[in-house]
Amino acid sequence: MDRRAFVTLSAAGLVSALAGCGSEGEGFDLGKDVNAPKRLGFSQVGSESGWRLANTSSIKKAAGLREIDLTFENADGDQKKQIAHIESFIDDRVDVIAFSPVVESGWDDVLRRARDAGIPVVLTDRLIDSTDTSLYVCSIGAEFISEGNLAALYLGNTFAKAKTPATVVEILGTKDSTPTRQRSEGFAATAAKEKRLRVVASEPGDWTKAGGEAAMRKLLRKHPDVDAVFAQNDEMGLGAVSVLEDAGLDPGRSPRIVTVDATKAGLQALVAGKLTYVVECSPEFGDDLMDIVVDLCLGGTVPRRVESEKAVFDKVSAEDALPDRTY
Ligand code: GYE
């Protein structure tokens, strides 16, 4: 039995999906024949984490199954490369462009070109901060703010009996990216509301284990008695674990650690007691993306927003989920 604490946000996802129905897809009547080839240009952030690799394989697998002609590019964390990818997709006259924005700002010019060329753009995983809503037709991904809320809520509960708020250090992902900003906001909002946690410092860890190690070393020097760590993804959390163990501490218990993603490595560390909680952020939305691509190609309307599921794992529910975890 899968004992994850599912947070039923599907209702909200549905509402926002319905809210956009009949509006955003219009204006891009590609009106292709149902059997005509459908060409998708996709620019991926990079291959920085288990989550990212799982997301890439979900997209490639779904495109294969739906016989969508996919041009897949990897930007290795470089926005300039992503902009060049989108430029080449426009020049190649693909039917639909989709990409996961490595950072939130600086997309207006290239997306305006795509729009004016009559090519609809779909954002996956992350968002952009442009006020011009005509620059993309749909976004697919997780609701990062509530991931931060959940991380603080579950971590805070473990300090319910404490007389004073527990001190927390935060390991951040890439600066100016949606998950970094929103997970931080969500965590801070719930910490302020629940008054059981106090974030005393944060350091960027660029979503990698090595980055998590370097960040934890800096944070531990400044805060040797820290009570808890909020690592914004599993890899950075696992980096923190190895630094804390080297320092003779007992990561998972003291300090407690909550991460986000729920990759296999994250769930294994949770079962081993090295992590306290893991908030799931599903990378498997390849099928959702291909549904949107097909609907756009056939001149249909698409929802403005499609939200992926999330859940919170503890040691017991992680043990249950591990056998089926593919990434
Ligand atoms: O949490 C991390 C990846 O954008 C949700 O990026 C994604 C984040 C994910 O590098 O592992």
mmCIF file of C-alpha atoms and ligand atoms in Angstrom:
data_model
loop_
_atom_site.group_PDB
_atom_site.id
_atom_site.type_symbol
_atom_site.label_atom_id
_atom_site.label_comp_id
_atom_site.label_asym_id
_atom_site.label_seq_id
_atom_site.Cartn_x
_atom_site.Cartn_y
_atom_site.Cartn_z
ATOM 1 C CA MET A 1 0.000 0.000 0.000
ATOM 2 C CA ASP A 2 1.404 3.406 -0.976
ATOM 3 C CA ARG A 3 1.360 5.438 2.280
ATOM 4 C CA ARG A 4 2.619 8.709 0.909
ATOM 5 C CA ALA A 5 0.869 11.733 2.323
ATOM 6 C CA PHE A 6 -0.700 12.862 -0.940
ATOM 7 C CA VAL A 7 -1.539 16.537 -1.012
ATOM 8 C CA THR A 8 -4.576 16.717 -3.276
ATOM 9 C CA LEU A 9 -3.804 19.776 -5.250
ATOM 10 C CA SER A 10 -5.224 18.177 -8.333
ATOM 11 C CA ALA A 11 -8.382 20.167 -7.676
ATOM 12 C CA ALA A 12 -6.443 23.431 -7.885
ATOM 13 C CA GLY A 13 -4.594 22.137 -10.930
ATOM 14 C CA LEU A 14 -7.925 21.318 -12.551
ATOM 15 C CA VAL A 15 -9.350 24.746 -11.711
ATOM 16 C CA SER A 16 -6.409 26.578 -13.214
ATOM 17 C CA ALA A 17 -6.545 24.225 -16.176
ATOM 18 C CA LEU A 18 -10.233 24.981 -16.742
ATOM 19 C CA ALA A 19 -9.650 28.685 -16.168
ATOM 20 C CA GLY A 20 -7.364 28.707 -19.209
ATOM 21 C CA CYS A 21 -9.521 26.504 -21.398
ATOM 22 C CA GLY A 22 -10.681 28.077 -24.649
ATOM 23 C CA SER A 23 -8.367 31.039 -24.346
ATOM 24 C CA GLU A 24 -4.648 30.504 -24.609
ATOM 25 C CA GLY A 25 -4.537 27.903 -27.369
ATOM 26 C CA GLU A 26 -6.298 30.193 -29.727
ATOM 27 C CA GLY A 27 -4.335 32.270 -32.219
ATOM 28 C CA PHE A 28 -2.127 29.322 -33.007
ATOM 29 C CA ASP A 29 -4.440 27.326 -35.220
ATOM 30 C CA LEU A 30 -1.793 25.019 -36.626
ATOM 31 C CA GLY A 31 -4.682 22.926 -37.950
ATOM 32 C CA LYS A 32 -2.481 20.088 -39.034
ATOM 33 C CA ASP A 33 -3.927 16.862 -40.397
ATOM 34 C CA VAL A 34 -4.155 14.210 -37.673
ATOM 35 C CA ASN A 35 -1.630 11.993 -39.470
ATOM 36 C CA ALA A 36 0.736 14.810 -40.405
ATOM 37 C CA PRO A 37 4.175 14.724 -38.710
ATOM 38 C CA LYS A 38 4.322 16.905 -35.586
ATOM 39 C CA ARG A 39 7.613 18.616 -34.875
ATOM 40 C CA LEU A 40 8.614 19.647 -31.312
ATOM 41 C CA GLY A 41 11.756 21.598 -30.428
ATOM 42 C CA PHE A 42 12.704 21.097 -26.744
ATOM 43 C CA SER A 43 15.486 22.873 -24.828
ATOM 44 C CA GLN A 44 16.358 21.236 -21.492
ATOM 45 C CA VAL A 45 18.060 23.060 -18.585
ATOM 46 C CA GLY A 46 20.922 20.554 -18.308
ATOM 47 C CA SER A 47 21.668 17.209 -16.604
ATOM 48 C CA GLU A 48 22.466 18.529 -13.118
ATOM 49 C CA SER A 49 20.412 16.069 -11.045
ATOM 50 C CA GLY A 50 18.588 12.726 -10.940
ATOM 51 C CA TRP A 51 15.360 14.705 -11.268
ATOM 52 C CA ARG A 52 16.563 16.359 -14.480
ATOM 53 C CA LEU A 53 17.692 13.082 -16.044
ATOM 54 C CA ALA A 54 14.306 11.515 -15.198
ATOM 55 C CA ASN A 55 12.531 14.506 -16.733
ATOM 56 C CA THR A 56 14.585 14.188 -19.924
ATOM 57 C CA SER A 57 13.816 10.484 -20.290
ATOM 58 C CA SER A 58 10.103 11.076 -19.575
ATOM 59 C CA ILE A 59 9.975 13.638 -22.425
ATOM 60 C CA LYS A 60 11.984 11.519 -24.896
ATOM 61 C CA LYS A 61 9.967 8.378 -24.087
ATOM 62 C CA ALA A 62 6.610 10.131 -24.479
ATOM 63 C CA ALA A 63 7.648 11.718 -27.794
ATOM 64 C CA GLY A 64 8.674 8.288 -29.091
ATOM 65 C CA LEU A 65 5.409 6.689 -28.032
ATOM 66 C CA ARG A 66 3.363 9.482 -29.651
ATOM 67 C CA GLU A 67 5.528 9.518 -32.800
ATOM 68 C CA ILE A 68 6.346 13.175 -32.310
ATOM 69 C CA ASP A 69 9.439 14.333 -34.186
ATOM 70 C CA LEU A 70 11.492 15.670 -31.243
ATOM 71 C CA THR A 71 14.565 17.900 -31.582
ATOM 72 C CA PHE A 72 16.065 17.752 -28.095
ATOM 73 C CA GLU A 73 18.794 20.167 -26.960
ATOM 74 C CA ASN A 74 20.643 20.329 -23.622
ATOM 75 C CA ALA A 75 21.708 23.793 -22.417
ATOM 76 C CA ASP A 76 24.083 22.641 -19.637
ATOM 77 C CA GLY A 77 22.689 25.324 -17.333
ATOM 78 C CA ASP A 78 23.523 28.131 -19.826
ATOM 79 C CA GLN A 79 20.726 30.607 -20.742
ATOM 80 C CA LYS A 80 22.592 31.837 -23.840
ATOM 81 C CA LYS A 81 22.594 28.274 -25.167
ATOM 82 C CA GLN A 82 18.851 27.969 -24.504
ATOM 83 C CA ILE A 83 18.152 31.214 -26.382
ATOM 84 C CA ALA A 84 20.244 29.912 -29.304
ATOM 85 C CA HIS A 85 18.276 26.631 -29.217
ATOM 86 C CA ILE A 86 14.968 28.510 -29.436
ATOM 87 C CA GLU A 87 16.324 30.694 -32.261
ATOM 88 C CA SER A 88 17.248 27.563 -34.237
ATOM 89 C CA PHE A 89 13.834 25.976 -33.588
ATOM 90 C CA ILE A 90 12.209 29.119 -35.020
ATOM 91 C CA ASP A 91 14.507 29.027 -38.078
ATOM 92 C CA ASP A 92 13.704 25.310 -38.533
ATOM 93 C CA ARG A 93 9.983 26.150 -38.407
ATOM 94 C CA VAL A 94 9.097 23.482 -35.825
ATOM 95 C CA ASP A 95 5.377 23.248 -34.924
ATOM 96 C CA VAL A 96 5.762 23.744 -31.162
ATOM 97 C CA ILE A 97 8.615 24.934 -28.935
ATOM 98 C CA ALA A 98 8.911 23.784 -25.307
ATOM 99 C CA PHE A 99 11.631 24.516 -22.783
ATOM 100 C CA SER A 100 12.467 24.533 -19.077
ATOM 101 C CA PRO A 101 13.800 28.071 -18.374
ATOM 102 C CA VAL A 102 17.130 27.799 -16.531
ATOM 103 C CA VAL A 103 16.379 31.248 -14.990
ATOM 104 C CA GLU A 104 13.199 33.404 -14.928
ATOM 105 C CA SER A 105 14.341 36.588 -16.692
ATOM 106 C CA GLY A 106 15.550 37.555 -20.177
ATOM 107 C CA TRP A 107 13.196 35.615 -22.497
ATOM 108 C CA ASP A 108 10.940 38.316 -23.980
ATOM 109 C CA ASP A 109 12.850 38.981 -27.214
ATOM 110 C CA VAL A 110 13.282 35.385 -28.356
ATOM 111 C CA LEU A 111 9.736 34.381 -27.307
ATOM 112 C CA ARG A 112 8.275 37.383 -29.105
ATOM 113 C CA ARG A 113 10.069 36.116 -32.251
ATOM 114 C CA ALA A 114 8.511 32.664 -31.787
ATOM 115 C CA ARG A 115 5.049 34.172 -31.270
ATOM 116 C CA ASP A 116 5.357 36.405 -34.321
ATOM 117 C CA ALA A 117 6.476 33.371 -36.345
ATOM 118 C CA GLY A 118 3.211 31.660 -35.314
ATOM 119 C CA ILE A 119 4.967 28.997 -33.196
ATOM 120 C CA PRO A 120 3.310 28.315 -29.807
ATOM 121 C CA VAL A 121 5.634 28.022 -26.778
ATOM 122 C CA VAL A 122 5.083 25.709 -23.784
ATOM 123 C CA LEU A 123 6.985 26.210 -20.525
ATOM 124 C CA THR A 124 7.863 23.006 -18.680
ATOM 125 C CA ASP A 125 8.920 22.656 -15.037
ATOM 126 C CA ARG A 126 9.941 26.272 -14.456
ATOM 127 C CA LEU A 127 8.389 29.663 -15.255
ATOM 128 C CA ILE A 128 9.476 33.042 -16.634
ATOM 129 C CA ASP A 129 8.909 36.439 -14.981
ATOM 130 C CA SER A 130 7.649 38.222 -18.108
ATOM 131 C CA THR A 131 4.398 40.216 -17.732
ATOM 132 C CA ASP A 132 3.562 39.540 -21.397
ATOM 133 C CA THR A 133 1.282 36.477 -21.102
ATOM 134 C CA SER A 134 1.124 36.089 -24.897
ATOM 135 C CA LEU A 135 4.705 34.770 -24.928
ATOM 136 C CA TYR A 136 3.649 31.257 -23.997
ATOM 137 C CA VAL A 137 0.393 29.293 -24.270
ATOM 138 C CA CYS A 138 0.719 26.793 -21.432
ATOM 139 C CA SER A 139 2.981 25.871 -18.510
ATOM 140 C CA ILE A 140 3.399 22.377 -17.044
ATOM 141 C CA GLY A 141 5.033 21.730 -13.712
ATOM 142 C CA ALA A 142 4.959 21.606 -9.943
ATOM 143 C CA GLU A 143 3.709 24.180 -7.517
ATOM 144 C CA PHE A 144 7.014 24.979 -5.838
ATOM 145 C CA ILE A 145 5.647 27.332 -3.163
ATOM 146 C CA SER A 146 3.607 24.534 -1.580
ATOM 147 C CA GLU A 147 6.664 22.260 -1.709
ATOM 148 C CA GLY A 148 8.395 24.821 0.509
ATOM 149 C CA ASN A 149 5.274 25.035 2.706
ATOM 150 C CA LEU A 150 5.214 21.256 3.125
ATOM 151 C CA ALA A 151 8.930 21.027 3.901
ATOM 152 C CA ALA A 152 8.550 23.607 6.692
ATOM 153 C CA LEU A 153 5.309 22.106 7.973
ATOM 154 C CA TYR A 154 6.644 18.550 8.339
ATOM 155 C CA LEU A 155 10.036 19.660 9.644
ATOM 156 C CA GLY A 156 8.345 22.087 12.059
ATOM 157 C CA ASN A 157 6.165 19.299 13.464
ATOM 158 C CA THR A 158 9.280 17.445 14.619
ATOM 159 C CA PHE A 159 10.126 20.420 16.868
ATOM 160 C CA ALA A 160 6.594 20.770 18.264
ATOM 161 C CA LYS A 161 7.769 20.255 21.865
ATOM 162 C CA ALA A 162 10.758 22.632 21.615
ATOM 163 C CA LYS A 163 10.601 25.801 23.758
ATOM 164 C CA THR A 164 12.311 27.997 21.168
ATOM 165 C CA PRO A 165 12.226 27.888 17.339
ATOM 166 C CA ALA A 166 14.742 25.453 15.848
ATOM 167 C CA THR A 167 17.562 27.003 13.810
ATOM 168 C CA VAL A 168 17.541 26.048 10.129
ATOM 169 C CA VAL A 169 20.076 26.548 7.351
ATOM 170 C CA GLU A 170 18.928 26.431 3.729
ATOM 171 C CA ILE A 171 20.793 25.096 0.687
ATOM 172 C CA LEU A 172 19.486 26.860 -2.410
ATOM 173 C CA GLY A 173 19.335 25.832 -6.065
ATOM 174 C CA THR A 174 20.270 28.053 -9.024
ATOM 175 C CA LYS A 175 19.842 31.775 -8.329
ATOM 176 C CA ASP A 176 16.891 33.403 -10.218
ATOM 177 C CA SER A 177 15.254 30.064 -11.020
ATOM 178 C CA THR A 178 11.571 29.480 -10.174
ATOM 179 C CA PRO A 179 12.062 26.484 -7.827
ATOM 180 C CA THR A 180 14.749 28.297 -5.832
ATOM 181 C CA ARG A 181 12.701 31.450 -5.349
ATOM 182 C CA GLN A 182 9.355 29.776 -4.722
ATOM 183 C CA ARG A 183 10.571 26.919 -2.457
ATOM 184 C CA SER A 184 12.343 29.530 -0.319
ATOM 185 C CA GLU A 185 9.240 31.729 -0.196
ATOM 186 C CA GLY A 186 7.027 28.776 0.725
ATOM 187 C CA PHE A 187 9.377 27.565 3.449
ATOM 188 C CA ALA A 188 9.784 31.052 4.942
ATOM 189 C CA ALA A 189 6.019 31.707 4.903
ATOM 190 C CA THR A 190 5.156 28.508 6.794
ATOM 191 C CA ALA A 191 8.111 28.921 9.180
ATOM 192 C CA ALA A 192 6.867 32.438 10.031
ATOM 193 C CA LYS A 193 3.310 31.158 10.515
ATOM 194 C CA GLU A 194 4.167 28.057 12.558
ATOM 195 C CA LYS A 195 6.909 29.762 14.629
ATOM 196 C CA ARG A 196 8.787 26.463 15.129
ATOM 197 C CA LEU A 197 11.608 27.161 12.683
ATOM 198 C CA ARG A 198 14.013 30.075 12.169
ATOM 199 C CA VAL A 199 16.101 30.184 8.977
ATOM 200 C CA VAL A 200 19.445 31.628 10.087
ATOM 201 C CA ALA A 201 21.449 31.350 6.837
ATOM 202 C CA SER A 202 21.366 30.053 3.257
ATOM 203 C CA GLU A 203 23.950 29.170 0.620
ATOM 204 C CA PRO A 204 23.575 28.209 -3.083
ATOM 205 C CA GLY A 205 24.459 24.613 -4.018
ATOM 206 C CA ASP A 206 23.606 24.582 -7.794
ATOM 207 C CA TRP A 207 21.466 21.445 -7.469
ATOM 208 C CA THR A 208 24.475 19.064 -7.232
ATOM 209 C CA LYS A 209 25.958 16.849 -4.486
ATOM 210 C CA ALA A 210 29.295 18.647 -4.689
ATOM 211 C CA GLY A 211 27.468 21.979 -4.518
ATOM 212 C CA GLY A 212 25.541 20.754 -1.459
ATOM 213 C CA GLU A 213 28.790 19.704 0.243
ATOM 214 C CA ALA A 214 30.435 23.090 -0.352
ATOM 215 C CA ALA A 215 27.343 24.948 0.880
ATOM 216 C CA MET A 216 27.020 22.767 4.011
ATOM 217 C CA ARG A 217 30.694 23.244 4.874
ATOM 218 C CA LYS A 218 30.245 27.047 4.800
ATOM 219 C CA LEU A 219 26.969 26.904 6.746
ATOM 220 C CA LEU A 220 28.337 24.504 9.392
ATOM 221 C CA ARG A 221 31.339 26.769 10.012
ATOM 222 C CA LYS A 222 28.975 29.670 10.761
ATOM 223 C CA HIS A 223 26.311 27.573 12.552
ATOM 224 C CA PRO A 224 27.932 24.488 14.192
ATOM 225 C CA ASP A 225 24.856 23.886 16.398
ATOM 226 C CA VAL A 226 22.271 24.022 13.596
ATOM 227 C CA ASP A 227 19.084 22.006 14.350
ATOM 228 C CA ALA A 228 17.910 21.385 10.785
ATOM 229 C CA VAL A 229 18.761 21.698 7.095
ATOM 230 C CA PHE A 230 16.359 22.517 4.230
ATOM 231 C CA ALA A 231 18.070 21.338 1.032
ATOM 232 C CA GLN A 232 16.118 22.337 -2.069
ATOM 233 C CA ASN A 233 16.833 19.009 -3.822
ATOM 234 C CA ASP A 234 17.975 15.467 -2.925
ATOM 235 C CA GLU A 235 21.491 15.791 -4.383
ATOM 236 C CA MET A 236 22.337 18.859 -2.296
ATOM 237 C CA GLY A 237 20.810 17.114 0.753
ATOM 238 C CA LEU A 238 23.038 14.076 0.187
ATOM 239 C CA GLY A 239 26.030 16.426 -0.076
ATOM 240 C CA ALA A 240 25.066 17.914 3.292
ATOM 241 C CA VAL A 241 24.789 14.404 4.807
ATOM 242 C CA SER A 242 28.380 13.503 3.914
ATOM 243 C CA VAL A 243 29.752 16.785 5.376
ATOM 244 C CA LEU A 244 27.713 16.358 8.559
ATOM 245 C CA GLU A 245 28.875 12.751 8.967
ATOM 246 C CA ASP A 246 32.491 13.841 8.478
ATOM 247 C CA ALA A 247 31.885 16.381 11.265
ATOM 248 C CA GLY A 248 30.811 13.519 13.563
ATOM 249 C CA LEU A 249 27.144 14.563 13.562
ATOM 250 C CA ASP A 250 24.071 12.349 13.041
ATOM 251 C CA PRO A 251 22.295 13.715 9.927
ATOM 252 C CA GLY A 252 18.577 12.866 9.774
ATOM 253 C CA ARG A 253 18.281 13.013 13.546
ATOM 254 C CA SER A 254 20.590 15.841 14.592
ATOM 255 C CA PRO A 255 20.498 17.919 12.532
ATOM 256 C CA ARG A 256 17.235 16.927 10.831
ATOM 257 C CA ILE A 257 17.164 17.255 7.046
ATOM 258 C CA VAL A 258 14.297 17.796 4.590
ATOM 259 C CA THR A 259 14.846 17.717 0.823
ATOM 260 C CA VAL A 260 12.734 18.001 -2.360
ATOM 261 C CA ASP A 261 12.465 15.711 -5.436
ATOM 262 C CA ALA A 262 12.130 12.132 -4.061
ATOM 263 C CA THR A 263 14.549 10.434 -6.412
ATOM 264 C CA LYS A 264 15.585 6.830 -5.679
ATOM 265 C CA ALA A 265 18.793 8.071 -3.978
ATOM 266 C CA GLY A 266 16.755 10.474 -1.848
ATOM 267 C CA LEU A 267 14.296 7.771 -0.764
ATOM 268 C CA GLN A 268 17.136 5.326 0.004
ATOM 269 C CA ALA A 269 18.815 7.910 2.262
ATOM 270 C CA LEU A 270 15.443 8.509 3.940
ATOM 271 C CA VAL A 271 14.995 4.775 4.642
ATOM 272 C CA ALA A 272 18.577 4.702 5.985
ATOM 273 C CA GLY A 273 17.618 7.491 8.409
ATOM 274 C CA LYS A 274 20.035 10.056 6.896
ATOM 275 C CA LEU A 275 17.138 12.325 5.850
ATOM 276 C CA THR A 276 14.029 13.177 7.909
ATOM 277 C CA TYR A 277 11.458 13.931 5.187
ATOM 278 C CA VAL A 278 11.477 14.164 1.380
ATOM 279 C CA VAL A 279 8.935 16.259 -0.552
ATOM 280 C CA GLU A 280 8.150 14.721 -3.925
ATOM 281 C CA CYS A 281 8.268 16.801 -7.119
ATOM 282 C CA SER A 282 7.382 14.571 -10.059
ATOM 283 C CA PRO A 283 9.630 14.877 -13.158
ATOM 284 C CA GLU A 284 7.373 12.574 -15.183
ATOM 285 C CA PHE A 285 5.214 14.926 -17.229
ATOM 286 C CA GLY A 286 6.357 13.867 -20.711
ATOM 287 C CA ASP A 287 2.890 12.522 -21.542
ATOM 288 C CA ASP A 288 1.215 15.759 -20.441
ATOM 289 C CA LEU A 289 3.556 17.710 -22.698
ATOM 290 C CA MET A 290 2.833 15.487 -25.712
ATOM 291 C CA ASP A 291 -0.928 15.854 -25.095
ATOM 292 C CA ILE A 292 -0.472 19.629 -25.325
ATOM 293 C CA VAL A 293 1.673 19.352 -28.468
ATOM 294 C CA VAL A 294 -0.903 17.160 -30.224
ATOM 295 C CA ASP A 295 -3.796 19.431 -29.216
ATOM 296 C CA LEU A 296 -1.952 22.497 -30.514
ATOM 297 C CA CYS A 297 -1.038 20.790 -33.782
ATOM 298 C CA LEU A 298 -4.664 19.804 -34.332
ATOM 299 C CA GLY A 299 -5.797 23.383 -33.715
ATOM 300 C CA GLY A 300 -7.369 22.569 -30.353
ATOM 301 C CA THR A 301 -7.332 24.703 -27.207
ATOM 302 C CA VAL A 302 -4.979 23.929 -24.341
ATOM 303 C CA PRO A 303 -5.134 24.702 -20.609
ATOM 304 C CA ARG A 304 -3.020 27.605 -19.377
ATOM 305 C CA ARG A 305 -1.609 25.510 -16.556
ATOM 306 C CA VAL A 306 -1.085 21.775 -15.927
ATOM 307 C CA GLU A 307 0.153 20.934 -12.438
ATOM 308 C CA SER A 308 2.086 17.832 -11.467
ATOM 309 C CA GLU A 309 1.392 15.870 -8.309
ATOM 310 C CA LYS A 310 3.319 16.105 -5.097
ATOM 311 C CA ALA A 311 3.546 14.177 -1.836
ATOM 312 C CA VAL A 312 5.647 13.959 1.321
ATOM 313 C CA PHE A 313 7.640 10.830 2.164
ATOM 314 C CA ASP A 314 8.685 9.651 5.567
ATOM 315 C CA LYS A 315 10.841 6.591 6.308
ATOM 316 C CA VAL A 316 7.883 4.165 6.152
ATOM 317 C CA SER A 317 6.241 5.452 2.970
ATOM 318 C CA ALA A 318 9.657 5.666 1.288
ATOM 319 C CA GLU A 319 10.230 1.977 1.976
ATOM 320 C CA ASP A 320 6.908 1.256 0.246
ATOM 321 C CA ALA A 321 7.595 3.414 -2.751
ATOM 322 C CA LEU A 322 11.208 2.387 -3.415
ATOM 323 C CA PRO A 323 10.564 -0.855 -5.340
ATOM 324 C CA ASP A 324 8.603 1.081 -7.990
ATOM 325 C CA ARG A 325 10.834 4.134 -8.108
ATOM 326 C CA THR A 326 12.461 4.216 -11.553
ATOM 327 C CA TYR A 327 14.575 7.362 -11.152
HETATM 328 O O1 GYE B 1 14.185 20.091 -7.952
HETATM 329 C C1 GYE B 1 16.231 19.813 -9.187
HETATM 330 C C2 GYE B 1 16.561 20.192 -10.613
HETATM 331 O O2 GYE B 1 13.408 22.487 -11.690
HETATM 332 C C3 GYE B 1 12.097 21.136 -10.248
HETATM 333 O O3 GYE B 1 15.760 21.341 -10.872
HETATM 334 C C4 GYE B 1 13.401 21.301 -10.965
HETATM 335 C C5 GYE B 1 14.595 21.272 -10.054
HETATM 336 C C6 GYE B 1 14.729 19.986 -9.216
HETATM 337 O O4 GYE B 1 17.878 20.390 -10.807
HETATM 338 O O5 GYE B 1 16.660 18.543 -8.841
#
